[in-house]
Amino acid sequence: MKANPWITGMLAVTACTGCMHQKASAPALKAKATGTAIVVVSGDKQLGGIGARLSQPLVLQVNDDQGNAVTGAKVDLTGPRGVVLDPAEVLTDDNGQATIKVTLSGIPGRYEVTASSQDAHGKPFTLSVAEFAAGYQQEVGYEVNEKYCSRCHNPDSTVEQVSNYDNLAVKPHAFTSGDIYNKLSESDLSNIIEHGGPAMNRSALMPPYEWTLNKAEIQAMIAYIRLVSDPPYMAPGVVYGKH
Amino acid sequence: MQTHKTGIISSIKAFVRDPFRMFGIVSVVLLLLLTIAPAKDYFSQWHGYQRQYLRFIQNRGDAVTLRRHFEGGIQQIWIPQLGVVDRCQTCHLGLTEASLADVKEEPFRAHPVMPHKLTEFGCVICHRGQGAATTVKEAHHSEMAGEEPILPARYMESSCGQCHQEPLEGTPKLNKGRVILSRYGCVNCHSIVLPDGTKMEASDNPPPLTHIADKTTREWIYAWLKDPTSYSASATMPNFNLSDADASDISAFLIANSVPQPGDTAEVSAESHGPAPDPSAGASLYGESFCASCHATQNAAGNLVGGDLGPELTNVGTKVKPGWLVAWMRDPQKYDPKTPMPQYRWSDAQLKLISAYVQSKTNPDLLANVHLAAATPAQIAHGKKLVIEYGCASCHEIPGVPKSDNFGPNLSRIGSKPVVQLVFLPGMEHTLPAYLAQKIRQPRSFGSSFRMPRYNFTASQVDEVTTALLALTDRSFSLPANLQLAAVHETNYRPAGQAGQIMTSLNCLSCHRINGRGGDMAPDLSWEGTSVQRQWLDDFLKNPNTLRPALIRRMPRFNLTDSERTILTDYMMTVYQTAAFQRDEMPLTGYPPELVEKGRQLFYSKYACQSCHIVNPNEDKGYIGPTLTKVGARLNAAWIFHYLKDPQALRPGTIEPNQHMSDDDARALTAFLMAQKTGAGQGAKR
């Protein structure tokens, strides 16, 4: 089947105008100083809704080789398609920090935002920061986690919600520990959630939720675990035999 | 010109004279005309997407399956009773293909998991847009009259709210938005009638301003009106952007209009001659009385700590007059019959202590620069005019100013407001959600003559309110009856008799829910009589020792007299019972030791209850559920048994997992728990 010349043509035109538009709108920022490393101050690994701006801005800092903040260093930001970074290039302020508002795209998943800058010799250095966009399922999973799971699985205590983590003889894993959860398949995870730890030869301190949560909520919880997992979770591809 | 004409005429003549040639040419023209229809179809946008899809799946491992599922041509979901004609699947070809869930680009991505089937409701009921359209632009972005653009994903929960007026577990944003609409009093000015004919009710508690001069000064009112957040960071009253003169006039009117009420200012003076109390005693009484369960204060780090049922108290000493504060704490309902604050029954000495402590929470900077000249009658008259103009009486009770219904526009169908009827700001996205969000964020940005005040909402709260408003659509009124799921309204339950009077003065329903009415801070008491033993309840009311030490919101001690306590205990034990089973169907004592031992084993090994509960204080550490060290002296055996069998049936929403226990296991665990009477961890040694 041949490519439809009309659509290809239209796409090409749109792409070109898109490029031109982007080039035209970017004002030229000149670095006034240079550093050697970018570090995150705050705003990484946030969970936001799809297509929504993250509640906290991403704050980055450029340091020199002594670890001191550098004022006036230029930071360029790039993200995957659909992620809006405002501003996309910025000079660090008096504290050596750059503040960027991040709006995630309409598709749930993990988004890597890359910040790059150049040192005195023009050699680039970069930093990747992960942000998470939660779709409907992940949002429901987040609520399930907040109500049931995080009481034990989140080791951090707050005044409003005291964590039970320290009281447990066998410690549960935080949902961000990808090296644990990524090895478990969907059915392993739903097994543990539905039938409790002993179903998978794990601790009985994990109770069964088969009769407390419904199937959709359990699926949503798994979707949430997959979203926040670090290192990121890679879904196994579909494997078929040769015909 | 002439030559042209003759040329055409001669060629027509030649044409007519030669029928063979004429036939040939006309056939070719007709043939060309005939190809227009298939060509138009072939080059149509949706056809392009279908070809693109076929190329896209070609290289995938599951190409054969996807190919088999593919059907060319216009695809349509038709649901006559909902008026749905959706052709979205013509281009969105992967919607039902689970294996395409990882596709990162539209239009071939699988639809995420959702509670309904695609064929049940179609697409536009949730996503809006024009279902019958077959071009991308018309389906998604049309702004024409009677048509609506696609709803951005972040507001998607609003679509659930068209049918579901009741709160759903899966729509946290919508639920929160609806709570804000009543909690922040939006519905005091804007009436919202739900499809079931009921009106959304406000749940904020704006104080009456009838006796305001007894409570506070004109200077404070002025500062508060100018910017409520300068007094308290968590103020729910919005900012009206008043000029200095207007704020001054309104404060003058409110003070002049206030009617003094006997008993509003208090009489602790007789006792105030006593020795000065220990300064820390007030703070400890504040702590012991668990004022922080409802009232927040800012700590040194600037964070708010405490509940939001009552106003923030960080700077309250700058606001209230000392005499009024004492009278208020003695009997809050005298000043405001609708207040959620309980009557604590403090002694005069305690009243003096606590009021002095609360009065000491001041911010001298707040009123330092407020100097108001004495009010003139003209100012007062202008103040009254402003109070009427700004609709203050929609929320507050003000003598001489009647409450006007429908002060703001009715919002019952705001979610279907056509874009053509809206006036947008330059540079704004031309969509209803964008308009609503901006209107909530900065109401006056649309013009300084607008009366709507600015609320102190966070970005996520703005999203939540917008979501709740977008759910109020025309469609929600025209749905078939089986799809109109009614809102859950509070009942008008009031406890009766003598006990009812005590409970009203204690405002039990501010925190506890009973028979479908009341707050959600504390446990539902509808079946408390079945749940607990009489002696325990009596002791608890005397001195409420917490069952959950990890909570910061706790039941205060109300200094009840012995007879008040007996009346309350008798009433609760008799009236608040479940019909599901008998309180006394299992004995409180006398379980055989082997059964207790079996229960112990089940508790520690099979069900691992110690992960959340404490039975033996020396060994167990579980902190999530209530402490069970003395549970045998607190709960009835039958309650424990039935609770273990199905926790959510007796306490809806509890996080205790339902373990689907057998009767034998539940009976053994009940025996073990009923053996825990004195807190020594009987039979709990491992």
GROMACS .gro file of C-alpha atoms in nm, chain B residues 27 136 139 193 210 233 267:
model
    7
  270SER     CA    1  -1.889   0.958  -2.200
  379VAL     CA    2  -1.051   1.552   1.291
  382ALA     CA    3  -1.500   1.607   1.573
  436VAL     CA    4  -3.037   2.216   4.123
  453THR     CA    5  -2.623   4.009   6.415
  476ALA     CA    6  -0.372   3.178   5.591
  510GLU     CA    7  -1.875   3.756   8.379
   0.00000   0.00000   0.00000
